[in-house]
PDB file of C-alpha atoms in Angstrom:
ATOM      1  CA  MET A   1      55.311 218.815  58.480  1.00 52.00           C
ATOM      2  CA  THR A   2      55.082 220.430  54.940  1.00 69.00           C
ATOM      3  CA  GLU A   3      56.944 224.079  53.877  1.00 88.00           C
ATOM      4  CA  GLN A   4      54.555 226.252  52.764  1.00 94.00           C
ATOM      5  CA  ARG A   5      55.153 229.797  51.228  1.00 95.00           C
ATOM      6  CA  PRO A   6      51.705 231.538  51.139  1.00 97.00           C
ATOM      7  CA  PRO A   7      50.198 232.802  48.785  1.00 97.00           C
ATOM      8  CA  LEU A   8      49.466 229.184  47.140  1.00 98.00           C
ATOM      9  CA  PRO A   9      47.891 227.973  44.104  1.00 98.00           C
ATOM     10  CA  PRO A  10      45.546 228.613  42.425  1.00 98.00           C
ATOM     11  CA  PHE A  11      46.558 232.301  41.893  1.00 98.00           C
ATOM     12  CA  THR A  12      44.371 234.980  41.535  1.00 98.00           C
ATOM     13  CA  ALA A  13      45.330 238.123  40.248  1.00 98.00           C
ATOM     14  CA  GLU A  14      45.498 239.628  43.657  1.00 98.00           C
ATOM     15  CA  THR A  15      47.676 236.640  45.181  1.00 98.00           C
ATOM     16  CA  ALA A  16      50.150 236.340  42.004  1.00 98.00           C
ATOM     17  CA  ALA A  17      50.879 239.992  42.342  1.00 98.00           C
ATOM     18  CA  ALA A  18      51.344 239.203  46.102  1.00 98.00           C
ATOM     19  CA  LYS A  19      53.502 236.490  45.430  1.00 98.00           C
ATOM     20  CA  VAL A  20      55.649 238.655  42.985  1.00 98.00           C
ATOM     21  CA  ARG A  21      56.102 241.588  45.340  1.00 97.00           C
ATOM     22  CA  ALA A  22      57.077 239.184  48.536  1.00 97.00           C
ATOM     23  CA  ALA A  23      59.801 237.662  46.016  1.00 98.00           C
ATOM     24  CA  GLU A  24      60.712 241.295  45.110  1.00 98.00           C
ATOM     25  CA  ASP A  25      61.226 242.170  48.804  1.00 97.00           C
ATOM     26  CA  ALA A  26      63.181 238.814  49.642  1.00 97.00           C
ATOM     27  CA  TRP A  27      65.429 239.206  46.812  1.00 98.00           C
ATOM     28  CA  ASN A  28      66.202 242.957  47.586  1.00 97.00           C
ATOM     29  CA  THR A  29      67.368 242.003  51.131  1.00 97.00           C
ATOM     30  CA  ARG A  30      70.201 240.063  49.607  1.00 97.00           C
ATOM     31  CA  ASP A  31      70.258 237.344  51.646  1.00 98.00           C
ATOM     32  CA  PRO A  32      70.914 234.115  49.796  1.00 98.00           C
ATOM     33  CA  ASP A  33      69.955 231.778  53.061  1.00 97.00           C
ATOM     34  CA  ARG A  34      66.403 233.555  53.020  1.00 97.00           C
ATOM     35  CA  VAL A  35      65.792 233.677  49.527  1.00 98.00           C
ATOM     36  CA  ALA A  36      66.627 230.328  49.057  1.00 97.00           C
ATOM     37  CA  LEU A  37      63.853 229.201  51.346  1.00 97.00           C
ATOM     38  CA  ALA A  38      61.189 230.115  49.025  1.00 97.00           C
ATOM     39  CA  TYR A  39      62.463 227.273  46.247  1.00 98.00           C
ATOM     40  CA  THR A  40      61.694 223.576  46.642  1.00 98.00           C
ATOM     41  CA  PRO A  41      64.904 221.581  47.533  1.00 97.00           C
ATOM     42  CA  ASP A  42      65.179 220.309  44.176  1.00 98.00           C
ATOM     43  CA  SER A  43      63.996 223.391  42.392  1.00 98.00           C
ATOM     44  CA  VAL A  44      65.626 223.828  38.693  1.00 98.00           C
ATOM     45  CA  TRP A  45      66.499 227.343  37.461  1.00 98.00           C
ATOM     46  CA  ARG A  46      67.956 228.643  34.393  1.00 97.00           C
ATOM     47  CA  ASN A  47      69.417 231.858  34.882  1.00 96.00           C
ATOM     48  CA  ARG A  48      70.911 233.424  31.941  1.00 95.00           C
ATOM     49  CA  GLU A  49      73.335 230.748  30.757  1.00 95.00           C
ATOM     50  CA  GLU A  50      73.717 228.818  33.944  1.00 96.00           C
ATOM     51  CA  PHE A  51      71.596 225.940  35.115  1.00 98.00           C
ATOM     52  CA  LEU A  52      70.975 225.140  38.761  1.00 98.00           C
ATOM     53  CA  LYS A  53      69.259 222.227  40.759  1.00 98.00           C
ATOM     54  CA  GLY A  54      68.357 222.510  44.415  1.00 97.00           C
ATOM     55  CA  ARG A  55      68.556 225.115  46.967  1.00 97.00           C
ATOM     56  CA  ASP A  56      72.534 224.440  47.635  1.00 97.00           C
ATOM     57  CA  GLU A  57      73.087 225.781  43.968  1.00 98.00           C
ATOM     58  CA  ILE A  58      70.725 228.321  44.445  1.00 98.00           C
ATOM     59  CA  ARG A  59      72.125 229.647  47.371  1.00 98.00           C
ATOM     60  CA  ALA A  60      75.844 229.556  46.360  1.00 98.00           C
ATOM     61  CA  PHE A  61      74.654 231.065  43.020  1.00 98.00           C
ATOM     62  CA  LEU A  62      73.173 234.216  44.749  1.00 98.00           C
ATOM     63  CA  ALA A  63      75.994 234.405  47.116  1.00 98.00           C
ATOM     64  CA  ARG A  64      78.002 234.894  44.115  1.00 97.00           C
ATOM     65  CA  LYS A  65      75.599 237.481  42.247  1.00 97.00           C
ATOM     66  CA  TRP A  66      75.302 239.772  45.245  1.00 97.00           C
ATOM     67  CA  ALA A  67      79.012 239.543  45.951  1.00 97.00           C
ATOM     68  CA  LYS A  68      79.414 241.103  42.397  1.00 97.00           C
ATOM     69  CA  GLU A  69      76.485 243.444  42.305  1.00 97.00           C
ATOM     70  CA  ASN A  70      76.779 246.090  44.594  1.00 97.00           C
ATOM     71  CA  GLY A  71      74.366 248.575  45.330  1.00 96.00           C
ATOM     72  CA  TYR A  72      71.409 245.966  44.128  1.00 97.00           C
ATOM     73  CA  ALA A  73      67.859 247.289  43.708  1.00 97.00           C
ATOM     74  CA  LEU A  74      65.209 245.499  42.090  1.00 98.00           C
ATOM     75  CA  ARG A  75      61.355 245.783  40.896  1.00 98.00           C
ATOM     76  CA  LYS A  76      59.423 243.151  39.497  1.00 98.00           C
ATOM     77  CA  GLN A  77      55.926 243.497  37.857  1.00 97.00           C
ATOM     78  CA  LEU A  78      53.453 240.738  37.220  1.00 98.00           C
ATOM     79  CA  TRP A  79      53.023 239.987  33.853  1.00 98.00           C
ATOM     80  CA  ALA A  80      50.773 237.037  33.517  1.00 98.00           C
ATOM     81  CA  PHE A  81      49.544 234.099  35.762  1.00 98.00           C
ATOM     82  CA  THR A  82      47.772 230.739  35.959  1.00 98.00           C
ATOM     83  CA  ASP A  83      46.653 228.200  38.577  1.00 98.00           C
ATOM     84  CA  ASP A  84      50.393 227.607  39.186  1.00 98.00           C
ATOM     85  CA  ARG A  85      52.520 229.304  37.188  1.00 98.00           C
ATOM     86  CA  ILE A  86      53.607 233.484  37.018  1.00 98.00           C
ATOM     87  CA  ALA A  87      55.417 235.510  34.314  1.00 98.00           C
ATOM     88  CA  VAL A  88      57.117 238.572  35.632  1.00 98.00           C
ATOM     89  CA  ARG A  89      59.283 241.125  34.107  1.00 98.00           C
ATOM     90  CA  PHE A  90      61.945 243.055  35.804  1.00 98.00           C
ATOM     91  CA  GLN A  91      64.866 245.440  35.960  1.00 98.00           C
ATOM     92  CA  TYR A  92      67.624 246.024  38.724  1.00 98.00           C
ATOM     93  CA  GLU A  93      70.175 248.427  38.758  1.00 98.00           C
ATOM     94  CA  TRP A  94      73.642 247.542  40.194  1.00 98.00           C
ATOM     95  CA  HIS A  95      77.530 248.672  40.094  1.00 98.00           C
ATOM     96  CA  ASP A  96      80.451 246.312  39.721  1.00 98.00           C
ATOM     97  CA  GLY A  97      83.655 246.688  41.671  1.00 97.00           C
ATOM     98  CA  THR A  98      84.910 249.113  39.123  1.00 97.00           C
ATOM     99  CA  GLY A  99      81.968 251.483  39.605  1.00 97.00           C
ATOM    100  CA  GLN A 100      80.175 250.989  36.365  1.00 98.00           C
ATOM    101  CA  TRP A 101      76.575 250.806  36.869  1.00 98.00           C
ATOM    102  CA  TYR A 102      73.919 248.569  34.837  1.00 98.00           C
ATOM    103  CA  ARG A 103      70.554 248.448  34.254  1.00 98.00           C
ATOM    104  CA  SER A 104      69.067 244.702  33.968  1.00 98.00           C
ATOM    105  CA  HIS A 105      66.254 243.786  32.432  1.00 97.00           C
ATOM    106  CA  GLY A 106      64.549 240.245  32.487  1.00 98.00           C
ATOM    107  CA  ASN A 107      61.795 237.707  32.138  1.00 98.00           C
ATOM    108  CA  GLU A 108      61.102 235.261  34.689  1.00 98.00           C
ATOM    109  CA  LEU A 109      58.594 232.356  34.314  1.00 98.00           C
ATOM    110  CA  TRP A 110      58.116 230.778  37.481  1.00 98.00           C
ATOM    111  CA  GLU A 111      56.036 227.512  38.315  1.00 98.00           C
ATOM    112  CA  PHE A 112      55.126 226.431  41.890  1.00 98.00           C
ATOM    113  CA  THR A 113      54.311 223.038  44.032  1.00 98.00           C
ATOM    114  CA  PRO A 114      50.530 223.486  45.775  1.00 98.00           C
ATOM    115  CA  ASP A 115      52.475 224.355  48.648  1.00 98.00           C
ATOM    116  CA  GLY A 116      53.723 227.498  47.255  1.00 98.00           C
ATOM    117  CA  LEU A 117      57.652 226.879  47.052  1.00 98.00           C
ATOM    118  CA  MET A 118      58.830 227.588  43.145  1.00 98.00           C
ATOM    119  CA  SER A 119      59.683 224.601  41.686  1.00 98.00           C
ATOM    120  CA  ARG A 120      60.889 225.780  38.659  1.00 98.00           C
ATOM    121  CA  ARG A 121      62.600 229.628  37.896  1.00 98.00           C
ATOM    122  CA  GLU A 122      63.407 230.146  33.853  1.00 98.00           C
ATOM    123  CA  ALA A 123      65.248 233.737  33.714  1.00 98.00           C
ATOM    124  CA  SER A 124      66.043 235.678  30.833  1.00 97.00           C
ATOM    125  CA  ILE A 125      68.442 238.800  31.644  1.00 98.00           C
ATOM    126  CA  ASN A 126      70.063 241.714  29.740  1.00 97.00           C
ATOM    127  CA  ASP A 127      72.454 244.074  31.231  1.00 98.00           C
ATOM    128  CA  VAL A 128      72.944 247.844  29.887  1.00 98.00           C
ATOM    129  CA  PRO A 129      75.754 249.758  30.863  1.00 98.00           C
ATOM    130  CA  ILE A 130      74.376 252.955  32.626  1.00 98.00           C
ATOM    131  CA  ALA A 131      75.506 256.265  33.789  1.00 98.00           C
ATOM    132  CA  GLU A 132      75.186 256.716  37.704  1.00 97.00           C
ATOM    133  CA  SER A 133      73.098 259.822  36.357  1.00 98.00           C
ATOM    134  CA  GLU A 134      70.416 257.518  34.797  1.00 98.00           C
ATOM    135  CA  ARG A 135      69.980 255.926  37.886  1.00 97.00           C
ATOM    136  CA  THR A 136      66.322 255.236  38.880  1.00 96.00           C
ATOM    137  CA  LEU A 137      65.933 252.301  41.489  1.00 96.00           C
ATOM    138  CA  PHE A 138      67.309 253.183  44.574  1.00 93.00           C
ATOM    139  CA  GLY A 139      66.974 250.639  47.363  1.00 90.00           C
ATOM    140  CA  PRO A 140      63.894 248.406  48.028  1.00 91.00           C
ATOM    141  CA  ARG A 141      60.528 249.717  47.060  1.00 90.00           C
ATOM    142  CA  ALA A 142      58.569 252.260  49.465  1.00 85.00           C
ATOM    143  CA  ASP A 143      55.126 251.371  50.250  1.00 80.00           C
ATOM    144  CA  SER A 144      53.964 254.176  48.571  1.00 76.00           C
ATOM    145  CA  GLU A 145      55.715 253.233  45.170  1.00 77.00           C
ATOM    146  CA  CYS A 146      53.121 251.386  42.990  1.00 65.00           C
TER     147      CYS A 146
END
């Protein structure tokens, strides 16, 4: 049986936005096992300066990431889409082990298989140190938040 991860391509504005929101919700769980299932078994990633291939590497990467990034809260926004690709802008906030807060800004390019699994992810990310008083993101997005 083939794995599927709806919504499936070809994307419309509505289904692309739903795909982005589903990714945001999953990443906010900080569960590497759950998040890794959205990618093909041979998915290829570039995340900052790291190049990853396959679910096992993705899962290990996410475990390392979320062990370091405490208080993680993410927001993603649909930027553009085509039949099987989505561009996203995002920001997330987190603090390190010393209590220093950061706001990370970035862009992602996603490519999907016909089954809705992500086969490629390219992410460019910049971290900006912020004071705790400058935080704007607190936990997962509320249903009332646009």
